[in-house]
Tab-separated table of C-alpha atoms and ligand atoms in Angstrom:
chain	number	residue	atom	x	y	z
A	1121	MET	CA	-5.888	-11.797	9.358
A	1122	GLY	CA	-2.237	-11.297	8.422
A	1123	ARG	CA	0.706	-13.203	9.900
A	1124	ASP	CA	0.660	-10.866	12.909
A	1125	GLY	CA	-3.035	-11.542	13.523
A	1126	LEU	CA	-3.865	-7.985	12.405
A	1127	PHE	CA	-6.544	-6.951	9.982
A	1128	ARG	CA	-5.033	-5.768	6.704
A	1129	VAL	CA	-6.171	-2.502	5.145
A	1130	GLY	CA	-8.646	-2.898	2.270
A	1131	GLU	CA	-6.890	-2.333	-0.988
A	1132	SER	CA	-7.912	-1.230	-4.435
A	1133	VAL	CA	-5.741	-2.298	-7.326
A	1134	PRO	CA	-5.906	-0.709	-10.766
A	1135	PRO	CA	-6.426	-2.717	-13.986
A	1136	LEU	CA	-2.649	-2.927	-14.547
A	1137	ILE	CA	-2.522	-5.714	-11.914
A	1138	LYS	CA	-3.594	-8.218	-14.605
A	1139	PRO	CA	-0.327	-8.545	-16.598
A	1140	PHE	CA	1.645	-8.976	-13.352
A	1141	LEU	CA	-0.623	-11.784	-12.150
A	1142	GLU	CA	-0.575	-13.384	-15.605
A	1143	HIS	CA	3.224	-13.192	-15.648
A	1144	LEU	CA	3.288	-14.987	-12.290
A	1145	GLY	CA	0.837	-17.615	-13.588
A	1146	VAL	CA	-1.772	-16.868	-10.906
A	1147	TRP	CA	-4.428	-14.958	-12.881
A	1148	GLN	CA	-6.969	-17.811	-12.942
A	1149	ALA	CA	-6.484	-18.464	-9.214
A	1150	PHE	CA	-6.996	-14.737	-8.613
A	1151	LEU	CA	-10.258	-14.724	-10.597
A	1152	ARG	CA	-11.562	-17.687	-8.590
A	1153	ASP	CA	-11.159	-15.783	-5.318
A	1154	GLY	CA	-14.193	-13.518	-5.700
A	1155	HIS	CA	-12.600	-10.085	-5.256
A	1156	CYS	CA	-14.921	-7.162	-6.153
A	1157	GLN	CA	-14.575	-5.755	-9.641
A	1158	SER	CA	-14.147	-2.001	-9.938
A	1159	PHE	CA	-14.605	0.099	-13.065
A	1160	ARG	CA	-13.666	3.560	-11.861
A	1161	THR	CA	-12.193	5.735	-9.132
A	1162	VAL	CA	-14.408	8.580	-7.965
A	1163	SER	CA	-12.982	11.682	-6.321
A	1164	ALA	CA	-13.865	15.140	-5.015
A	1165	TRP	CA	-10.400	16.690	-5.255
A	1166	GLY	CA	-9.765	20.359	-5.992
A	1167	SER	CA	-13.528	20.987	-5.925
A	1168	PRO	CA	-16.500	19.677	-3.908
A	1169	GLU	CA	-17.931	17.954	-6.998
A	1170	LEU	CA	-17.440	14.215	-7.551
A	1171	ILE	CA	-15.576	13.288	-10.720
A	1172	SER	CA	-15.409	9.752	-12.067
A	1173	ASN	CA	-12.214	8.408	-13.582
A	1174	GLU	CA	-13.344	5.432	-15.681
A	1175	PHE	CA	-11.027	2.465	-16.218
A	1176	PHE	CA	-12.528	1.751	-19.654
A	1177	LEU	CA	-9.770	3.948	-21.107
A	1178	SER	CA	-7.223	1.518	-19.660
A	1179	ALA	CA	-5.979	-1.451	-21.690
A	1180	HIS	CA	-7.169	-3.914	-18.999
A	1181	ASN	CA	-10.374	-2.178	-18.010
A	1182	THR	CA	-11.228	-3.841	-14.695
A	1183	GLY	CA	-9.713	-2.809	-11.389
A	1184	TRP	CA	-10.315	-4.738	-8.185
A	1185	ARG	CA	-11.212	-4.184	-4.546
A	1186	LEU	CA	-9.361	-6.946	-2.751
A	1187	ASP	CA	-9.844	-9.133	0.230
A	1188	ARG	CA	-6.159	-8.699	1.016
A	1189	ASN	CA	-5.850	-11.716	3.321
A	1190	ARG	CA	-7.358	-13.957	0.645
A	1191	PHE	CA	-5.065	-12.420	-1.985
A	1192	ASP	CA	-1.937	-13.026	0.132
A	1193	ALA	CA	-3.078	-16.581	0.990
A	1194	MET	CA	-3.569	-17.317	-2.743
A	1195	LEU	CA	-0.037	-16.083	-3.556
A	1196	LEU	CA	1.419	-18.227	-0.754
A	1197	GLU	CA	-0.488	-21.307	-1.911
A	1198	GLU	CA	0.619	-20.807	-5.533
A	1199	ALA	CA	4.251	-20.386	-4.401
A	1200	LYS	CA	3.932	-23.611	-2.402
A	1201	GLN	CA	2.562	-25.441	-5.460
A	1202	LYS	CA	5.649	-24.303	-7.383
A	1203	GLY	CA	7.976	-25.805	-4.762
A	1204	THR	CA	8.568	-22.973	-2.281
A	1205	THR	CA	8.919	-24.067	1.338
A	1206	ILE	CA	6.748	-21.844	3.521
A	1207	LEU	CA	7.715	-21.394	7.182
A	1208	ASN	CA	5.312	-19.786	9.622
A	1209	ALA	CA	8.133	-18.053	11.460
A	1210	LYS	CA	9.164	-14.620	12.656
A	1211	ILE	CA	12.647	-13.388	11.872
A	1212	ASN	CA	14.281	-12.206	15.092
A	1213	SER	CA	17.699	-11.353	13.700
A	1214	ALA	CA	19.780	-11.645	10.546
A	1215	CYS	CA	23.497	-11.167	10.098
A	1216	HIS	CA	25.861	-11.454	7.157
A	1217	ASP	CA	29.321	-12.861	7.687
A	1218	SER	CA	31.944	-14.446	5.400
A	1219	GLY	CA	29.550	-14.469	2.423
A	1220	GLN	CA	26.718	-16.142	4.293
A	1221	TRP	CA	23.513	-15.028	5.946
A	1222	ARG	CA	22.431	-16.416	9.299
A	1223	ILE	CA	18.704	-15.924	9.946
A	1224	ASP	CA	17.494	-16.520	13.468
A	1225	CYS	CA	13.776	-17.374	13.687
A	1226	GLY	CA	13.753	-18.212	17.389
A	1227	GLU	CA	11.932	-21.456	18.147
A	1228	SER	CA	11.360	-22.039	14.417
A	1229	GLY	CA	15.093	-22.483	13.879
A	1230	VAL	CA	18.226	-20.832	12.524
A	1231	TYR	CA	18.781	-20.821	8.759
A	1232	THR	CA	21.762	-20.044	6.576
A	1233	ALA	CA	21.505	-18.646	3.058
A	1234	ARG	CA	23.631	-17.196	0.244
A	1235	CYS	CA	21.163	-14.372	-0.291
A	1236	VAL	CA	18.139	-12.801	1.352
A	1237	VAL	CA	15.088	-11.012	-0.056
A	1238	ASP	CA	13.741	-8.516	2.456
A	1239	ALA	CA	9.951	-8.496	1.927
A	1240	THR	CA	9.076	-7.528	5.506
A	1241	GLY	CA	6.987	-4.512	4.439
A	1242	HIS	CA	7.196	-1.291	6.394
A	1243	SER	CA	9.401	-2.801	9.117
A	1244	ALA	CA	12.168	-3.358	6.483
A	1245	LEU	CA	13.636	-5.547	9.208
A	1246	VAL	CA	16.499	-7.282	7.418
A	1247	SER	CA	17.631	-4.069	5.690
A	1248	ARG	CA	17.650	-2.221	9.004
A	1249	LEU	CA	19.613	-5.045	10.636
A	1250	ALA	CA	22.111	-4.701	7.772
A	1251	GLY	CA	22.429	-0.988	8.585
A	1252	ILE	CA	20.327	0.446	5.720
A	1253	LYS	CA	17.855	3.031	6.922
A	1254	PRO	CA	14.581	4.134	5.295
A	1255	VAL	CA	14.184	7.905	4.797
A	1256	ASN	CA	10.684	9.371	5.230
A	1257	TYR	CA	9.539	12.134	2.887
A	1258	ASP	CA	6.419	13.151	4.856
A	1259	ARG	CA	4.442	12.175	7.963
A	1260	LEU	CA	1.287	10.710	6.431
A	1261	VAL	CA	-0.696	8.238	8.551
A	1262	ALA	CA	-3.985	6.443	7.955
A	1263	SER	CA	-6.636	6.049	10.607
A	1264	THR	CA	-8.959	3.324	9.327
A	1265	VAL	CA	-12.332	2.044	10.513
A	1266	TYR	CA	-14.349	-0.843	9.053
A	1267	PHE	CA	-18.111	-0.633	8.570
A	1268	GLU	CA	-20.749	-3.033	7.365
A	1269	ASP	CA	-21.401	-1.973	3.771
A	1270	LYS	CA	-24.928	-0.643	3.329
A	1271	ALA	CA	-24.285	1.717	0.437
A	1272	ASN	CA	-27.038	2.171	-2.094
A	1273	PRO	CA	-25.507	0.562	-5.226
A	1274	ASN	CA	-26.952	3.355	-7.368
A	1275	LEU	CA	-25.085	6.074	-5.455
A	1276	THR	CA	-22.072	7.480	-7.346
A	1277	GLY	CA	-18.936	5.973	-5.820
A	1278	ALA	CA	-20.640	3.034	-4.049
A	1279	ASP	CA	-18.914	0.460	-6.299
A	1280	ALA	CA	-15.592	2.301	-6.577
A	1281	ALA	CA	-12.722	3.627	-4.529
A	1282	LEU	CA	-14.010	7.037	-3.401
A	1283	ILE	CA	-11.582	9.803	-2.426
A	1284	GLY	CA	-12.383	13.214	-0.990
A	1285	SER	CA	-10.051	15.926	0.279
A	1286	PHE	CA	-10.734	18.039	3.368
A	1287	GLN	CA	-8.936	20.789	5.230
A	1288	GLN	CA	-6.646	18.457	7.218
A	1289	GLY	CA	-5.958	15.818	4.554
A	1290	TRP	CA	-8.172	13.427	2.640
A	1291	TRP	CA	-10.600	10.548	3.079
A	1292	TYR	CA	-10.783	7.263	1.256
A	1293	THR	CA	-13.427	4.552	1.237
A	1294	ALA	CA	-13.995	1.329	-0.684
A	1295	ALA	CA	-16.354	-1.598	-0.250
A	1296	THR	CA	-14.398	-4.816	0.128
A	1297	PRO	CA	-15.496	-8.459	-0.301
A	1298	GLY	CA	-17.578	-9.829	2.577
A	1299	ASN	CA	-19.973	-6.874	2.671
A	1300	ARG	CA	-17.534	-4.626	4.486
A	1301	ARG	CA	-16.355	-1.117	3.783
A	1302	VAL	CA	-13.041	0.384	4.832
A	1303	VAL	CA	-12.933	4.118	5.549
A	1304	ALA	CA	-9.586	5.869	6.040
A	1305	LEU	CA	-8.834	9.334	7.322
A	1306	MET	CA	-5.437	10.315	5.879
A	1307	THR	CA	-3.452	13.113	7.503
A	1308	ASP	CA	-0.039	13.873	9.014
A	1309	ALA	CA	0.879	12.165	12.303
A	1310	ASP	CA	0.944	15.439	14.298
A	1311	VAL	CA	-2.408	16.546	12.835
A	1312	ALA	CA	-3.886	13.086	13.573
A	1313	HIS	CA	-2.686	13.497	17.153
A	1314	ARG	CA	-4.345	16.935	17.377
A	1315	LEU	CA	-7.590	15.596	15.871
A	1316	ARG	CA	-7.404	12.553	18.201
A	1317	ALA	CA	-7.995	10.453	15.105
A	1318	ASN	CA	-7.177	7.275	17.032
A	1319	ARG	CA	-10.380	7.657	19.111
A	1320	LEU	CA	-13.679	6.580	17.606
A	1321	GLU	CA	-15.741	9.490	18.944
A	1322	GLU	CA	-13.420	12.144	17.506
A	1323	TRP	CA	-12.934	10.141	14.294
A	1324	MET	CA	-16.735	9.974	13.833
A	1325	ALA	CA	-16.969	13.729	14.470
A	1326	CYS	CA	-14.492	14.334	11.598
A	1327	LEU	CA	-16.478	11.931	9.411
A	1328	ALA	CA	-19.693	13.831	10.143
A	1329	GLU	CA	-18.175	16.878	8.398
A	1330	THR	CA	-17.655	15.032	5.108
A	1331	THR	CA	-20.268	15.005	2.333
A	1332	HIS	CA	-19.637	12.130	-0.083
A	1333	ILE	CA	-17.922	9.706	2.322
A	1334	LYS	CA	-20.692	10.105	4.895
A	1335	ALA	CA	-23.341	9.643	2.189
A	1336	VAL	CA	-21.906	6.352	0.945
A	1337	LEU	CA	-21.815	4.971	4.510
A	1338	HIS	CA	-25.576	5.419	4.739
A	1339	ASN	CA	-25.812	5.339	8.578
A	1340	SER	CA	-23.962	2.022	8.946
A	1341	GLN	CA	-22.205	1.496	12.258
A	1342	PRO	CA	-18.437	1.145	12.799
A	1343	LEU	CA	-17.261	-2.414	13.467
A	1344	GLY	CA	-14.394	-1.369	15.753
A	1345	PRO	CA	-12.128	1.476	16.852
A	1346	PRO	CA	-9.766	3.283	14.452
A	1347	GLN	CA	-6.493	1.580	13.605
A	1348	LEU	CA	-3.458	3.711	12.781
A	1349	TRP	CA	-1.123	2.771	9.911
A	1350	PRO	CA	2.068	4.530	8.799
A	1351	ALA	CA	1.582	5.719	5.218
A	1352	SER	CA	4.438	8.172	4.544
A	1353	SER	CA	6.383	8.076	1.287
A	1354	ARG	CA	9.643	6.368	2.143
A	1355	LEU	CA	12.766	5.026	0.463
A	1356	LEU	CA	15.651	2.878	1.679
A	1357	GLN	CA	18.936	4.700	1.421
A	1358	GLY	CA	22.410	3.262	1.787
A	1359	LYS	CA	24.216	0.156	0.678
A	1360	GLY	CA	24.142	-3.235	2.347
A	1361	PRO	CA	25.682	-6.539	1.304
A	1362	GLN	CA	25.172	-7.321	-2.398
A	1363	SER	CA	23.356	-10.525	-1.454
A	1364	LEU	CA	20.474	-8.560	0.120
A	1365	ILE	CA	17.604	-7.340	-2.033
A	1366	ALA	CA	14.685	-5.387	-0.547
A	1367	VAL	CA	11.346	-5.508	-2.377
A	1368	GLY	CA	7.882	-3.994	-1.896
A	1369	ASP	CA	7.340	-1.621	1.000
A	1370	ALA	CA	10.614	-2.743	2.546
A	1371	TYR	CA	12.382	-0.877	-0.294
A	1372	SER	CA	9.976	1.985	-0.945
A	1373	ARG	CA	6.578	3.028	0.296
A	1374	PHE	CA	4.118	5.003	-1.830
A	1375	ASP	CA	1.322	7.278	-0.600
A	1376	PRO	CA	-1.918	5.200	-0.695
A	1377	LEU	CA	-3.338	7.961	-2.930
A	1378	SER	CA	-1.356	6.319	-5.730
A	1379	SER	CA	-3.055	2.896	-5.321
A	1380	GLN	CA	0.262	1.508	-6.546
A	1381	GLY	CA	1.578	-0.272	-3.420
A	1382	ILE	CA	0.678	-3.819	-4.413
A	1383	ILE	CA	1.618	-3.493	-8.092
A	1384	LYS	CA	4.926	-1.936	-7.054
A	1385	ALA	CA	5.556	-4.802	-4.608
A	1386	LEU	CA	4.933	-7.398	-7.345
A	1387	ARG	CA	7.038	-5.500	-9.916
A	1388	SER	CA	10.005	-5.103	-7.555
A	1389	ALA	CA	9.831	-8.775	-6.559
A	1390	ILE	CA	9.845	-9.852	-10.229
A	1391	PHE	CA	12.789	-7.578	-11.176
A	1392	GLY	CA	14.642	-8.402	-7.937
A	1393	SER	CA	14.328	-12.108	-8.735
A	1394	TYR	CA	15.968	-11.552	-12.169
A	1395	ALA	CA	18.966	-9.863	-10.513
A	1396	LEU	CA	19.311	-12.652	-7.965
A	1397	ALA	CA	18.973	-15.389	-10.581
A	1398	ASP	CA	21.703	-13.806	-12.765
A	1399	TRP	CA	24.009	-13.679	-9.790
A	1400	MET	CA	23.286	-17.168	-8.437
A	1401	LEU	CA	23.163	-19.033	-11.761
A	1402	ARG	CA	25.726	-17.100	-13.853
A	1403	SER	CA	27.808	-15.178	-11.259
A	1404	ASP	CA	26.708	-12.004	-13.073
A	1405	SER	CA	26.197	-9.250	-10.480
A	1406	SER	CA	25.360	-6.456	-12.949
A	1407	GLY	CA	21.624	-7.023	-12.311
A	1408	PHE	CA	21.945	-5.572	-8.792
A	1409	SER	CA	22.894	-2.104	-10.018
A	1410	ARG	CA	20.214	-2.265	-12.731
A	1411	TYR	CA	17.681	-3.153	-10.022
A	1412	GLU	CA	18.810	-0.228	-7.833
A	1413	ALA	CA	18.626	2.193	-10.774
A	1414	LEU	CA	15.138	0.991	-11.669
A	1415	MET	CA	13.852	1.347	-8.118
A	1416	GLN	CA	15.366	4.809	-7.704
A	1417	SER	CA	13.927	6.101	-10.969
A	1418	GLU	CA	10.531	4.545	-10.184
A	1419	PHE	CA	10.504	6.421	-6.859
A	1420	ALA	CA	11.558	9.731	-8.454
A	1421	SER	CA	8.826	9.450	-11.065
A	1422	TYR	CA	6.226	8.542	-8.404
A	1423	ARG	CA	7.229	11.605	-6.312
A	1424	ASN	CA	6.828	13.834	-9.322
A	1425	THR	CA	3.329	12.529	-10.117
A	1426	LEU	CA	2.320	12.758	-6.444
A	1427	ARG	CA	3.462	16.400	-6.182
A	1428	ASN	CA	1.399	17.298	-9.240
A	1429	PHE	CA	-1.618	15.512	-7.845
A	1430	TYR	CA	-1.447	17.328	-4.486
A	1431	ARG	CA	-1.079	20.622	-6.360
A	1432	GLU	CA	-4.513	20.069	-7.869
A	1433	GLU	CA	-6.037	20.729	-4.434
A	1434	MET	CA	-5.578	24.417	-3.527
A	1435	ARG	CA	-8.713	25.142	-1.491
A	1436	TRP	CA	-7.044	25.372	1.961
A	1437	PRO	CA	-3.899	27.539	1.677
A	1438	ASP	CA	-3.823	28.058	5.497
A	1439	SER	CA	-3.855	24.355	6.347
A	1440	LEU	CA	-0.558	22.897	7.553
A	1441	PHE	CA	-1.239	19.575	5.774
A	1442	TRP	CA	-1.721	21.233	2.383
A	1443	GLN	CA	1.056	23.797	2.917
A	1444	ARG	CA	3.486	20.915	3.457
A	1445	ARG	CA	2.339	19.234	0.221
A	1446	HIS	CA	2.636	22.467	-1.742
A	1447	GLU	CA	6.004	23.455	-0.224
A	1448	GLN	CA	7.359	20.143	-1.499
A	1449	SER	CA	6.317	21.341	-4.935
B	1339	FAD	C1	-4.122	2.930	4.691
B	1339	FAD	C2	-3.432	2.281	3.522
B	1339	FAD	C3	-4.144	2.064	2.353
B	1339	FAD	C4	-3.522	1.463	1.267
B	1339	FAD	N1	-4.241	1.279	0.143
B	1339	FAD	C5	-3.666	0.714	-0.932
B	1339	FAD	C6	-4.422	0.482	-2.114
B	1339	FAD	O1	-5.599	0.833	-2.201
B	1339	FAD	N2	-3.792	-0.142	-3.167
B	1339	FAD	C7	-2.489	-0.537	-3.098
B	1339	FAD	O2	-1.960	-1.109	-4.071
B	1339	FAD	N3	-1.751	-0.333	-1.982
B	1339	FAD	C8	-2.302	0.279	-0.904
B	1339	FAD	N4	-1.569	0.458	0.234
B	1339	FAD	C9	-0.159	0.037	0.236
B	1339	FAD	C10	-0.041	-1.470	0.367
B	1339	FAD	O3	-0.720	-1.909	1.527
B	1339	FAD	C11	1.444	-1.840	0.467
B	1339	FAD	O4	2.191	-1.159	-0.503
B	1339	FAD	C12	1.627	-3.342	0.270
B	1339	FAD	O5	0.922	-4.041	1.265
B	1339	FAD	C13	3.115	-3.694	0.317
B	1339	FAD	O6	3.243	-5.087	0.250
B	1339	FAD	P1	4.523	-5.791	0.888
B	1339	FAD	O7	4.351	-7.241	0.599
B	1339	FAD	O8	5.765	-5.090	0.463
B	1339	FAD	O9	4.415	-5.519	2.463
B	1339	FAD	P2	3.323	-6.057	3.484
B	1339	FAD	O10	2.026	-6.246	2.808
B	1339	FAD	O11	3.399	-5.128	4.667
B	1339	FAD	O12	3.868	-7.502	3.896
B	1339	FAD	C14	5.010	-7.659	4.707
B	1339	FAD	C15	4.957	-9.053	5.297
B	1339	FAD	O13	6.174	-9.289	6.046
B	1339	FAD	C16	5.822	-9.914	7.257
B	1339	FAD	N5	6.868	-9.612	8.271
B	1339	FAD	C17	7.170	-8.409	8.816
B	1339	FAD	N6	8.155	-8.543	9.725
B	1339	FAD	C18	8.481	-9.866	9.744
B	1339	FAD	C19	9.419	-10.642	10.503
B	1339	FAD	N7	10.211	-10.105	11.445
B	1339	FAD	N8	9.495	-11.984	10.269
B	1339	FAD	C20	8.690	-12.568	9.322
B	1339	FAD	N9	7.774	-11.869	8.587
B	1339	FAD	C21	7.677	-10.553	8.802
B	1339	FAD	C22	4.465	-9.299	7.625
B	1339	FAD	O14	3.753	-10.121	8.531
B	1339	FAD	C23	3.789	-9.249	6.270
B	1339	FAD	O15	3.137	-10.460	5.986
B	1339	FAD	C24	-2.162	1.074	1.353
B	1339	FAD	C25	-1.435	1.282	2.531
B	1339	FAD	C26	-2.064	1.879	3.606
B	1339	FAD	C27	-1.260	2.112	4.860
């Protein structure tokens, strides 16, 4: 469970996660946590045939399917060991006045600070309170259901993240630690509404039309109703106080197709911390504009790659979902 008591979506991370975790000094702790190793991504995209993209061509050839709650708990514990004070508190409001932040956490207290890192994920709460608004580039949502994992290990895609496109969007599934399997139907919010993708019966009817995703589920039963998650590409735009840095999804959100969300969150936090340290320790504020430039160019390059990827699927020219992706091209 996350801080809000919600299940977190199952996440696959590519091999490139390793140097980030090593840099943070948490690689051994990560290995001890028993996440599932992954050696490929398998997809039916642009054609009904499954194609395997092997990680052995990558410098760090193991990807991972995470237990996300365990992963987050490990990072918190490691931060605590290095002297960070962890508060189990919810930020209600934050304001910046006369060079100081005032953070109101309700019953957990009111705190003052010289600077704030907004890592509140898709709510981007502190940035919004400071008047900076995220801009959405599409309307993608995920409707996810967990299953007990009964996949035959010899079936192609059983041990990997498996992706398959369909007329109204695409599907994603991955087995996660604890013998569970997450299955996500990805489409635009209005299409999800039309498909009634928030209701299990209709969701299962859509699933029944798939080939590879259905096969890997091997008649296992859903463990609960669908949960909807916003998944649009999004970027903060506008300028707030210099002493506010947004990182992770609070700054930019990537389409889950990229499998880059967690790596991007770690990378932005590392670079954001350099900018803050320069400013706090040496009164050098030039790191803030370097950070902004890096984040903007990272987002532009991601959008470019994403456009090219969606252009590889041309089988449904009459579908609104695919027309929108191709118009953006
Ligand atoms: C369906 C789906 C599938 C995905 N699959 C992948 C994948 O396979 N691989 C991948 O890398 N990424 C994936 N992502 C993206 C990934 O989940 C995010 O990019 C990543 O979680 C961002 O991390 P974060 O720390 O920035 O935000 P979050 O993980 O959202 O964390 C934000 C934290 O802030 C806390 N918070 C929020 N508001 C407050 C408040 N007011 N006070 C105090 N705390 C607060 C929350 O409780 C939470 O703990 C997927 C996303 C979706 C929607």
